[in-house]
Amino acid sequence: ITSFSRMAKRAKEWGHSAIAITDHGVVQSFPEGMEASKKYDLKVIYGLEGYLVNDIRSIVTNCKGKNLDTEYVVFDIETTGFSPINDKITEIGAVKIKNGEIVDRYNQLINPEVSIPEKIVDLTGITDELVRDKPTIDNILPDFNNFIGDSVLVAHNASFDVGFIRQNLSKLGMDIENPILDTLELTRSLFPELKSHKLNIVAKHLNISLENHHRAVDDAEATAQIFLKCKNILLEKGIKKLDEINTKLANNKNVYKEETYHVIILVKNYTGLRNLYEIVSDAHLKYFYRKPRIPKSTLLKRREGLIIGSACEAGELYKALLKNRDYNEIREIVNFYDYLEIQPIGNNRHLIADGMVKNEEELRDINRKILSIGKKYNKPVVATGDVHFLDPEDEIYRRILMYGQGFKDADNQPPLYFMTTDEMLEEFSYLGEKEARKVVIDNTNYIANLCEEIIPVPDGTFPPVIEGAEEQLRQITSNRAVEIYGDPLPTIVKERLDKELNSIIKNGYAVLYIIAQKLVWKSLEDGYLVGSRGSVGSSFVATMSGITEVNPLVPHYICPNCKYSEFIEDGSIGSGIDLPDKNCPVCGTKLRKDGHDIPFEVFLGFEGDKEPDIDLNFAGEYQPVAHKYTEELFGKGYVFRAGTIGTIAEKTAYGFIKKYFDEKNILVHPAEINRLVKGLTGIKRTSGQHPGGVMIVPKYKSIYDFTPIQYPADDKNIFL
């Protein structure tokens, strides 16, 4: 929402020594970051917030050396919600498999001692009346634990089901130490061609009946049948032990279908910068599906020179804690990261609305747990702001944009503004003064000091190389000039041509002209005209090499027959098109009229050293051919199609704003709409100027609040 330059300026004003860029999935802000670093004498840490896919996640955990032919308990649960900490189990269904056959079943409805939400009733058919007289989970679990014994536990999306069982067993002083096999991960590896691996989809694929989906006993039965068919496939592949499932199916994962987690990747040095660029390229070119995905295996191969952070609540560690994953899995996750991240409570308040946690204290408890894990595994814990806009009142721009893109929770904006150090220390004061200072100040500086000062785009220009480009350009342009103007060339033609060629060749730009010349000639040869645009029309070399048809010489006559020429150098005529018709005084042929009197300096500057910008417009249907031909010229892997980055157009911004207020039935002063349009289009806006009728309380309230609220008289942040 806010330009990085404004962020960097604020950081410098507040005395920060470094600031990091972590855009989602891209590195488009790096050039702006480089300029801001120079302007404000501030270290910029280059990085991104990526979309990580754990393509090396184990299908079976805690294998204990067991053979594939062992005893299994396949189970499923129904619950009142998604949080193993706050929601309750309403049903357990399980089947026991021995020697490849179902030998026993378990089914029990459970009284959750809370009202079952209506949406859960609609999904499962389990009502309050149905479970009112049933036993509670603490009475059921010992019996179910006996049913499990030391069997291998099998479930579809096992982390969900096992998380609930583990949470409730812990209240009884017990834990799960069984091997756990996840059929969701197993079927993803065995059937990568499926678009989805939901239980009903996999059941249909394997011709397995599933009549009462979302009832534990039926889902457990279907999962058992799926597992037995999968087990036969595993045996056919020569897999005889549980741990071989992980090793022999490791490369079968389809990263396009896997869940994504946020991950922070920071550049430590130039080796890391190169690795990051390769990671980003692969994410967009090889693994893009809705988002640019980064497989964990790729990140492991290229993590030299990079610092990996666990990211926000959408990160792998935070999600694992929410789902109550087991000790071994948490340890495996934590060991992958260089530092762990915690954020202000307001950033994650949506988890309360989503029912994943009960209240803000539970959010604090998760941060406390991350801090404890960091100490246990010797990983620095860093408090970050996850800053999306500069000041609290800027949330309105993010709200309007998100609303326009269909986000239902757009009005519930988290406080993702640039907090002061004091605000951050206050935010994390519940950790204690010493720990708050460590995560807010000491550890952030520690990570920053690990990163060298680098520039993401090297100084200088780096044009591609075509051997002999300089001589080719001289020959092509000279031959064409002689063809038009005769030999010897008129002095004015020779001087202009020599001046341009010397400047172009001296500064290493000949290759750029030759590239354009080859592309244009190829297109014309194939029967497609090419349009050139912009200041390249002021280059006579571009005219003589066939890149453009615009002739920048002064207005003149030229005889197509005997090469007689006549140049109008007194400025009396602006363009050759305006010259009167005339016949050649030598041979009588009708003279051609040309020339537009455009100085070469318009294109390459007064010193002739400006980078050439040659814009060519190819026919729409011919563009892929032109791109392919460029690849032939320079080789596969050395040519790419680049997009452009733009700001929101004024009309688009106005549409977003109007839609927001119209659908909210809010009448807004036109001056306020104009202010918002300027903000969304990136035009600098004046702070503190707000029209009457709208209460603005930037520090505490969202921008639009039409209910009069009494604030202390000394509050300087209220504008009416």
Coordinates of C-alpha atoms in Angstrom, one line a residue, residues 191-530:
F191 CA -2.1 -40.5 -7.5
P192 CA -0.5 -37.1 -8.4
E193 CA -2.7 -36.9 -11.5
L194 CA -5.8 -36.1 -9.3
K195 CA -6.8 -32.4 -9.1
S196 CA -7.8 -32.9 -5.5
H197 CA -7.1 -35.5 -2.9
K198 CA -10.1 -35.0 -0.6
L199 CA -11.5 -38.2 0.8
N200 CA -14.6 -38.3 -1.4
I201 CA -12.5 -37.6 -4.5
V202 CA -10.0 -40.4 -3.8
A203 CA -12.8 -42.8 -2.9
K204 CA -14.5 -42.2 -6.2
H205 CA -11.1 -42.6 -8.0
L206 CA -10.6 -46.0 -6.4
N207 CA -14.3 -47.1 -6.8
I208 CA -14.9 -47.1 -3.0
S209 CA -18.3 -46.4 -1.6
L210 CA -18.7 -43.4 0.7
E211 CA -22.4 -42.8 1.4
N212 CA -22.4 -40.7 4.6
H213 CA -19.4 -38.4 4.1
H214 CA -18.6 -36.4 7.2
R215 CA -19.7 -39.1 9.6
A216 CA -16.7 -40.5 11.4
V217 CA -17.6 -44.2 11.1
D218 CA -18.3 -44.0 7.4
D219 CA -15.2 -41.9 6.7
A220 CA -13.1 -44.3 8.7
E221 CA -14.5 -47.2 6.8
A222 CA -13.8 -45.5 3.4
T223 CA -10.3 -44.5 4.5
A224 CA -9.6 -48.1 5.5
Q225 CA -10.6 -49.3 2.1
I226 CA -8.5 -46.6 0.4
F227 CA -5.5 -47.6 2.6
L228 CA -5.8 -51.3 1.8
K229 CA -5.7 -50.5 -2.0
C230 CA -2.8 -48.2 -1.5
K231 CA -1.0 -50.8 0.6
N232 CA -1.2 -53.3 -2.3
I233 CA 0.3 -50.7 -4.6
L234 CA 3.1 -50.1 -2.1
L235 CA 3.8 -53.9 -2.0
E236 CA 3.9 -54.0 -5.8
K237 CA 6.5 -51.2 -5.7
G238 CA 8.7 -53.4 -3.4
I239 CA 8.1 -51.3 -0.3
K240 CA 8.2 -53.6 2.8
K241 CA 8.9 -51.2 5.7
L242 CA 7.0 -48.1 6.8
D243 CA 10.1 -45.8 6.5
E244 CA 10.5 -46.9 2.9
I245 CA 7.2 -45.1 2.1
N246 CA 8.9 -41.8 2.8
T247 CA 12.2 -42.5 1.0
K248 CA 10.8 -44.3 -2.1
L249 CA 7.9 -42.0 -2.7
A250 CA 9.8 -38.8 -2.0
N251 CA 9.9 -37.6 -5.6
N252 CA 6.2 -38.3 -6.4
K253 CA 4.7 -35.2 -4.8
N254 CA 2.9 -32.8 -7.0
V255 CA 3.9 -29.3 -5.7
Y256 CA 1.0 -27.7 -7.5
K257 CA -1.6 -29.4 -5.2
E258 CA 0.3 -29.2 -1.9
E259 CA -0.7 -26.7 0.9
T260 CA 1.4 -23.5 0.9
Y261 CA 3.0 -21.9 3.9
H262 CA 4.5 -18.4 4.2
V263 CA 8.3 -18.3 4.6
I264 CA 10.6 -15.3 5.0
I265 CA 13.8 -15.5 2.9
L266 CA 16.5 -12.8 3.5
V267 CA 19.6 -12.3 1.4
K268 CA 22.9 -12.5 3.4
N269 CA 25.4 -11.9 0.6
Y270 CA 25.8 -12.0 -3.2
T271 CA 25.7 -15.8 -3.3
G272 CA 22.3 -15.6 -1.5
L273 CA 21.1 -12.9 -4.0
R274 CA 21.9 -15.2 -6.9
N275 CA 20.2 -18.1 -5.2
L276 CA 17.1 -16.0 -4.4
Y277 CA 16.8 -14.9 -8.0
E278 CA 16.9 -18.5 -9.2
I279 CA 14.4 -19.5 -6.5
V280 CA 12.0 -16.7 -7.6
S281 CA 12.5 -17.6 -11.3
D282 CA 11.7 -21.3 -10.7
A283 CA 8.7 -20.4 -8.5
H284 CA 7.2 -18.4 -11.4
L285 CA 8.3 -20.6 -14.4
K286 CA 8.3 -24.1 -13.0
Y287 CA 6.0 -24.2 -10.0
F288 CA 3.4 -21.5 -10.5
Y289 CA -0.2 -22.6 -9.6
R290 CA -2.3 -19.6 -8.4
K291 CA 0.8 -18.5 -6.6
P292 CA 4.6 -18.7 -7.3
R293 CA 5.4 -21.8 -5.2
I294 CA 8.8 -22.6 -3.6
P295 CA 9.3 -26.4 -3.0
K296 CA 11.2 -27.0 0.3
S297 CA 13.6 -29.3 -1.6
T298 CA 14.5 -26.4 -3.9
L299 CA 15.1 -24.0 -1.0
L300 CA 17.3 -26.6 0.7
K301 CA 19.5 -26.9 -2.4
R302 CA 19.8 -23.1 -2.8
R303 CA 19.9 -21.9 0.8
E304 CA 23.5 -20.9 0.8
G305 CA 23.8 -17.1 1.5
L306 CA 20.2 -17.0 2.6
I307 CA 18.5 -16.6 6.0
I308 CA 15.2 -18.4 6.4
G309 CA 12.6 -17.2 8.9
S310 CA 9.4 -19.0 10.0
A311 CA 7.1 -16.1 9.0
C312 CA 3.6 -15.1 10.3
E313 CA 0.6 -17.1 11.4
A314 CA 0.4 -18.5 7.8
G315 CA 3.9 -20.0 8.4
E316 CA 4.6 -23.7 8.9
L317 CA 5.5 -23.5 12.6
Y318 CA 2.6 -21.3 13.6
K319 CA 0.1 -23.6 11.8
A320 CA 1.7 -26.7 13.4
L321 CA 1.2 -25.2 16.8
L322 CA -2.4 -24.3 16.0
K323 CA -3.0 -27.9 14.9
N324 CA -1.2 -29.3 18.0
R325 CA 1.3 -31.3 16.0
D326 CA 3.5 -33.8 17.8
Y327 CA 7.0 -33.1 19.3
N328 CA 8.9 -34.8 16.5
E329 CA 7.2 -32.9 13.8
I330 CA 7.6 -29.5 15.6
R331 CA 11.3 -30.3 16.0
E332 CA 11.7 -31.2 12.3
I333 CA 9.9 -27.9 11.4
V334 CA 12.0 -25.7 13.7
N335 CA 15.3 -27.2 12.6
F336 CA 14.7 -26.0 9.1
Y337 CA 14.6 -22.3 10.0
D338 CA 17.4 -19.9 11.0
Y339 CA 15.1 -17.7 13.1
L340 CA 11.6 -17.8 14.5
E341 CA 9.1 -15.0 14.1
I342 CA 6.4 -13.5 16.4
Q343 CA 4.1 -10.6 15.6
P344 CA 1.8 -8.2 17.4
I345 CA -1.4 -9.7 18.7
G346 CA -3.6 -7.4 16.5
N347 CA -2.0 -9.0 13.4
N348 CA -3.5 -12.4 14.3
R349 CA -6.8 -11.3 15.8
H350 CA -8.6 -12.8 12.9
L351 CA -7.8 -16.3 14.3
I352 CA -10.3 -15.4 17.1
A353 CA -13.0 -14.6 14.6
D354 CA -12.2 -17.8 12.7
G355 CA -12.6 -19.9 15.9
M356 CA -9.0 -21.1 15.9
V357 CA -8.2 -19.5 19.3
K358 CA -10.6 -18.3 22.1
N359 CA -9.1 -14.9 22.9
E360 CA -6.1 -12.6 22.8
E361 CA -4.5 -14.4 25.7
E362 CA -4.3 -17.6 23.7
L363 CA -2.5 -15.6 20.9
R364 CA 0.0 -14.4 23.5
D365 CA 0.4 -18.0 24.7
I366 CA 1.4 -19.0 21.1
N367 CA 4.0 -16.3 21.0
R368 CA 5.3 -17.5 24.4
K369 CA 5.4 -21.0 23.1
I370 CA 7.4 -19.9 20.0
L371 CA 9.8 -18.0 22.4
S372 CA 10.2 -21.2 24.5
I373 CA 10.8 -23.3 21.4
G374 CA 13.4 -20.8 20.2
K375 CA 15.3 -21.2 23.5
K376 CA 15.0 -25.0 23.4
Y377 CA 16.5 -25.3 19.9
N378 CA 18.8 -22.3 20.1
K379 CA 17.0 -20.3 17.4
P380 CA 16.7 -16.5 17.7
V381 CA 13.2 -15.2 18.1
V382 CA 12.4 -12.0 16.3
A383 CA 9.5 -9.6 16.7
T384 CA 8.4 -8.1 13.4
G385 CA 5.7 -5.7 12.4
D386 CA 4.6 -7.3 9.1
V387 CA 4.2 -3.7 7.9
H388 CA 1.8 -3.2 4.9
F389 CA 1.3 0.6 5.3
L390 CA 3.0 3.5 7.0
D391 CA 0.4 5.0 9.4
P392 CA -2.7 3.6 11.1
E393 CA -5.1 5.7 8.9
D394 CA -3.6 4.2 5.7
E395 CA -5.6 1.0 6.4
I396 CA -8.5 2.5 4.5
Y397 CA -6.6 2.0 1.2
R398 CA -5.9 -1.7 1.9
R399 CA -9.5 -2.1 3.0
I400 CA -10.9 -0.6 -0.2
L401 CA -8.6 -2.6 -2.4
M402 CA -9.3 -5.9 -0.6
Y403 CA -13.1 -5.2 -0.7
G404 CA -12.9 -4.6 -4.4
Q405 CA -11.1 -7.9 -4.8
G406 CA -13.9 -9.8 -3.0
F407 CA -12.4 -10.3 0.5
K408 CA -15.3 -10.7 2.9
D409 CA -13.3 -9.6 5.9
A410 CA -11.8 -6.5 4.3
D411 CA -13.3 -4.2 7.0
N412 CA -11.4 -6.2 9.7
Q413 CA -8.0 -4.7 8.9
P414 CA -5.2 -5.7 11.3
P415 CA -2.9 -2.9 12.5
L416 CA -0.2 -3.5 10.0
Y417 CA 1.4 -0.1 10.3
F418 CA 5.0 1.0 11.0
M419 CA 5.1 0.9 14.9
T420 CA 7.7 2.8 16.9
T421 CA 10.2 0.8 19.0
D422 CA 8.3 1.9 22.1
E423 CA 5.0 0.7 20.6
M424 CA 6.7 -2.7 19.8
L425 CA 8.2 -3.0 23.3
E426 CA 4.8 -2.2 24.8
E427 CA 3.2 -4.8 22.5
F428 CA 5.5 -7.5 23.7
S429 CA 5.6 -6.4 27.4
Y430 CA 3.8 -9.6 28.4
L431 CA 7.0 -11.5 27.7
G432 CA 8.8 -9.4 30.4
E433 CA 11.0 -6.4 29.9
K434 CA 14.1 -8.3 29.3
E435 CA 12.6 -10.7 26.7
A436 CA 10.6 -7.9 25.0
R437 CA 13.8 -6.0 24.5
K438 CA 15.6 -9.1 23.2
V439 CA 13.0 -10.0 20.5
V440 CA 12.2 -6.4 19.5
I441 CA 15.8 -4.9 19.5
D442 CA 18.6 -7.3 20.1
N443 CA 17.6 -10.2 17.8
T444 CA 16.4 -8.0 15.0
N445 CA 19.8 -6.3 15.0
Y446 CA 21.5 -9.7 15.2
I447 CA 19.7 -10.8 12.0
A448 CA 20.4 -7.5 10.3
N449 CA 24.1 -7.7 11.1
L450 CA 24.3 -11.1 9.5
C451 CA 23.3 -9.5 6.2
E452 CA 26.0 -7.7 4.1
E453 CA 25.3 -4.4 2.4
I454 CA 24.7 -5.3 -1.2
I455 CA 23.1 -3.8 -4.3
P456 CA 20.6 -6.0 -6.0
V457 CA 21.2 -4.6 -9.5
P458 CA 24.9 -4.1 -10.3
D459 CA 26.2 -0.7 -11.4
G460 CA 26.8 -0.2 -15.1
T461 CA 25.1 -1.6 -18.2
F462 CA 25.4 -5.2 -19.4
P463 CA 24.2 -5.4 -23.0
P464 CA 24.2 -8.9 -24.6
V465 CA 27.0 -9.8 -27.0
I466 CA 26.8 -10.6 -30.7
E467 CA 30.2 -11.0 -32.2
G468 CA 31.0 -8.4 -34.8
A469 CA 27.9 -6.3 -34.1
E470 CA 29.8 -3.0 -34.5
E471 CA 31.1 -3.9 -37.9
Q472 CA 27.7 -5.3 -38.9
L473 CA 26.0 -2.0 -38.0
R474 CA 28.6 0.1 -39.9
Q475 CA 28.2 -2.1 -43.0
I476 CA 24.4 -2.3 -42.9
T477 CA 23.9 1.5 -42.4
S478 CA 26.6 2.6 -44.8
N479 CA 25.3 0.3 -47.6
R480 CA 21.8 1.5 -47.1
A481 CA 22.9 5.2 -47.0
V482 CA 24.9 4.8 -50.3
E483 CA 21.9 2.9 -51.8
I484 CA 19.6 6.0 -51.1
Y485 CA 22.0 9.0 -51.3
G486 CA 24.7 7.7 -53.7
D487 CA 28.5 7.4 -53.4
P488 CA 30.1 9.5 -52.2
L489 CA 27.6 10.4 -49.5
P490 CA 26.5 14.0 -49.2
T491 CA 28.5 15.7 -46.4
I492 CA 25.4 16.2 -44.2
V493 CA 24.5 12.5 -44.5
K494 CA 28.0 11.3 -43.8
E495 CA 28.6 13.6 -40.8
R496 CA 25.3 12.5 -39.2
L497 CA 25.9 8.9 -39.8
D498 CA 29.5 9.0 -38.5
K499 CA 28.5 11.0 -35.5
E500 CA 25.8 8.5 -34.5
L501 CA 27.9 5.4 -35.3
N502 CA 30.9 6.7 -33.3
S503 CA 28.6 7.4 -30.2
I504 CA 26.7 4.2 -30.4
I505 CA 29.8 1.9 -30.9
K506 CA 31.9 3.8 -28.3
N507 CA 29.3 3.3 -25.7
G508 CA 28.7 -0.4 -26.5
Y509 CA 25.2 0.0 -27.9
A510 CA 25.7 -1.5 -31.4
V511 CA 24.4 -4.8 -30.3
L512 CA 21.1 -3.3 -29.2
Y513 CA 20.6 -1.9 -32.7
I514 CA 21.6 -5.2 -34.3
I515 CA 19.1 -7.1 -32.1
A516 CA 16.3 -4.7 -33.2
Q517 CA 17.5 -4.9 -36.9
K518 CA 17.4 -8.7 -36.9
L519 CA 13.9 -8.8 -35.3
V520 CA 12.5 -6.3 -37.7
W521 CA 14.0 -7.8 -40.8
K522 CA 12.8 -11.3 -39.7
S523 CA 9.2 -10.0 -39.2
L524 CA 9.2 -8.2 -42.5
E525 CA 10.6 -11.3 -44.2
D526 CA 7.7 -13.3 -42.7
G527 CA 5.2 -10.7 -44.0
Y528 CA 4.4 -8.7 -40.8
L529 CA 5.0 -5.0 -40.6
V530 CA 6.7 -3.7 -37.4

